[in-house]
């Protein structure tokens, strides 16, 4: 995840408990922070980090992040499956999730889920 996503989690969404305690989390940032066994802060290029992680033992890699991070990984064609959560709020302005793509990408709907007023698309 990127710094903004991390910061929102620890200051607004779950300030008293790390909600991804079952995972090793990599926070891609230029902010200097102390890493621990569970949360690793790094300024490594996200594409290079993904390539390194793919060479290691473990399960799938889950990207939880904002538009900037997602766009970088999309351009490198490293996303196998998209989980897109739609929250019924029209912001009016902000960063486009996918930005401009170099070419059209066809996706297939795998499933949907509706919970707590949120619709999740798995593509």
Short mmCIF file of C-alpha atoms in Angstrom, two decimals:
data_model
loop_
_atom_site.label_atom_id
_atom_site.label_comp_id
_atom_site.label_asym_id
_atom_site.label_seq_id
_atom_site.Cartn_x
_atom_site.Cartn_y
_atom_site.Cartn_z
CA UNK A 1 0.00 0.00 0.00
CA UNK A 2 1.01 3.59 -0.34
CA UNK A 3 1.58 6.08 2.46
CA UNK A 4 -1.82 7.79 2.13
CA UNK A 5 -3.69 4.49 2.49
CA UNK A 6 -1.54 3.49 5.46
CA UNK A 7 -1.99 6.89 7.12
CA UNK A 8 -5.78 6.78 6.66
CA UNK A 9 -5.95 3.33 8.25
CA UNK A 10 -3.88 4.21 11.33
CA UNK A 11 -5.39 7.65 11.92
CA UNK A 12 -9.05 7.27 10.88
CA UNK A 13 -10.22 3.75 10.11
CA UNK A 14 -8.48 1.71 12.83
CA UNK A 15 -6.18 3.84 15.01
CA UNK A 16 -5.98 1.34 17.89
CA UNK A 17 -5.46 -1.96 16.04
CA UNK A 18 -3.63 -2.88 12.84
CA UNK A 19 -6.38 -4.41 10.70
CA UNK A 20 -4.05 -6.43 8.46
CA UNK A 21 -2.35 -8.34 11.25
CA UNK A 22 -2.50 -11.61 9.27
CA UNK A 23 -0.28 -10.18 6.54
CA UNK A 24 3.18 -8.72 6.09
CA UNK A 25 2.48 -5.21 4.88
CA UNK A 26 4.80 -3.17 2.68
CA UNK A 27 4.16 0.57 2.75
CA UNK A 28 5.68 2.27 -0.28
CA UNK A 29 6.73 5.72 0.84
CA UNK A 30 9.49 8.31 0.97
CA UNK A 31 8.46 9.14 4.55
CA UNK A 32 10.96 7.83 7.07
CA UNK A 33 9.27 5.45 9.51
CA UNK A 34 10.47 2.54 11.60
CA UNK A 35 9.60 -0.86 10.18
CA UNK A 36 8.73 -3.88 12.28
CA UNK A 37 8.12 -7.56 11.52
CA UNK A 38 4.56 -6.87 10.34
CA UNK A 39 4.85 -3.46 8.60
CA UNK A 40 7.81 -2.68 6.36
CA UNK A 41 8.30 0.86 5.09
CA UNK A 42 10.21 1.07 1.82
CA UNK A 43 10.97 3.50 -0.97
CA UNK A 44 11.65 0.71 -3.47
CA UNK A 45 9.93 1.08 -6.84
CA UNK A 46 6.60 -0.80 -6.54
CA UNK A 47 7.26 -2.80 -9.70
CA UNK A 48 10.67 -3.92 -8.42
CA UNK A 49 9.14 -4.82 -5.05
CA UNK A 50 6.45 -6.94 -6.69
CA UNK A 51 9.02 -8.74 -8.80
CA UNK A 52 11.07 -9.48 -5.65
CA UNK A 53 8.03 -10.71 -3.72
CA UNK A 54 6.96 -13.00 -6.56
CA UNK A 55 10.28 -14.83 -6.22
CA UNK A 56 9.65 -15.58 -2.53
CA UNK A 57 7.60 -18.34 -0.97
CA UNK A 58 4.15 -17.31 0.13
CA UNK A 59 0.64 -16.75 -1.03
CA UNK A 60 -0.89 -14.18 -3.34
CA UNK A 61 0.15 -10.53 -3.24
CA UNK A 62 -2.68 -8.17 -2.39
CA UNK A 63 -2.42 -4.50 -3.32
CA UNK A 64 -4.41 -2.22 -1.04
CA UNK A 65 -3.82 1.24 -2.24
CA UNK A 66 -4.80 4.35 -4.00
CA UNK A 67 -4.86 5.37 -7.61
CA UNK A 68 -1.17 6.25 -7.97
CA UNK A 69 0.04 2.84 -6.83
CA UNK A 70 -2.61 0.95 -8.80
CA UNK A 71 -1.83 2.89 -11.98
CA UNK A 72 1.89 2.07 -11.76
CA UNK A 73 1.18 -1.63 -11.32
CA UNK A 74 -1.45 -1.64 -14.09
CA UNK A 75 0.99 -0.07 -16.56
CA UNK A 76 3.41 -2.92 -15.82
CA UNK A 77 0.58 -5.43 -16.40
CA UNK A 78 1.11 -7.06 -12.99
CA UNK A 79 -2.50 -7.28 -11.79
CA UNK A 80 -4.12 -10.69 -12.16
CA UNK A 81 -7.42 -9.94 -10.42
CA UNK A 82 -9.18 -6.72 -9.44
CA UNK A 83 -11.27 -6.33 -6.28
CA UNK A 84 -13.07 -3.02 -6.64
CA UNK A 85 -15.25 -1.78 -3.79
CA UNK A 86 -17.92 0.74 -4.68
CA UNK A 87 -19.03 2.97 -1.84
CA UNK A 88 -22.19 4.95 -2.67
CA UNK A 89 -20.64 8.42 -2.44
CA UNK A 90 -20.03 10.86 -5.28
CA UNK A 91 -16.90 12.81 -4.40
CA UNK A 92 -17.09 15.42 -7.16
CA UNK A 93 -13.33 15.53 -7.68
CA UNK A 94 -10.22 13.56 -6.92
CA UNK A 95 -7.73 11.21 -8.50
CA UNK A 96 -9.15 8.84 -11.11
CA UNK A 97 -8.61 5.26 -9.97
CA UNK A 98 -7.31 4.00 -13.31
CA UNK A 99 -6.12 7.23 -14.93
CA UNK A 100 -5.40 7.09 -18.62
CA UNK A 101 -4.54 3.65 -19.89
CA UNK A 102 -2.24 3.03 -22.86
CA UNK A 103 -4.78 0.55 -24.25
CA UNK A 104 -8.18 -0.91 -23.49
CA UNK A 105 -8.18 -3.79 -21.00
CA UNK A 106 -11.02 -6.28 -21.20
CA UNK A 107 -12.07 -7.66 -17.81
CA UNK A 108 -14.50 -10.45 -16.93
CA UNK A 109 -16.79 -10.28 -13.93
CA UNK A 110 -16.00 -13.20 -11.60
CA UNK A 111 -18.43 -12.34 -8.81
CA UNK A 112 -20.05 -9.56 -6.82
CA UNK A 113 -20.65 -9.15 -3.12
CA UNK A 114 -22.82 -6.66 -1.26
CA UNK A 115 -22.01 -5.88 2.39
CA UNK A 116 -22.45 -2.90 4.72
CA UNK A 117 -23.80 -0.81 1.82
CA UNK A 118 -20.68 -1.52 -0.27
CA UNK A 119 -20.68 -3.43 -3.55
CA UNK A 120 -17.49 -5.36 -4.30
CA UNK A 121 -16.70 -6.37 -7.87
CA UNK A 122 -14.20 -9.14 -8.52
CA UNK A 123 -12.85 -8.93 -12.06
#
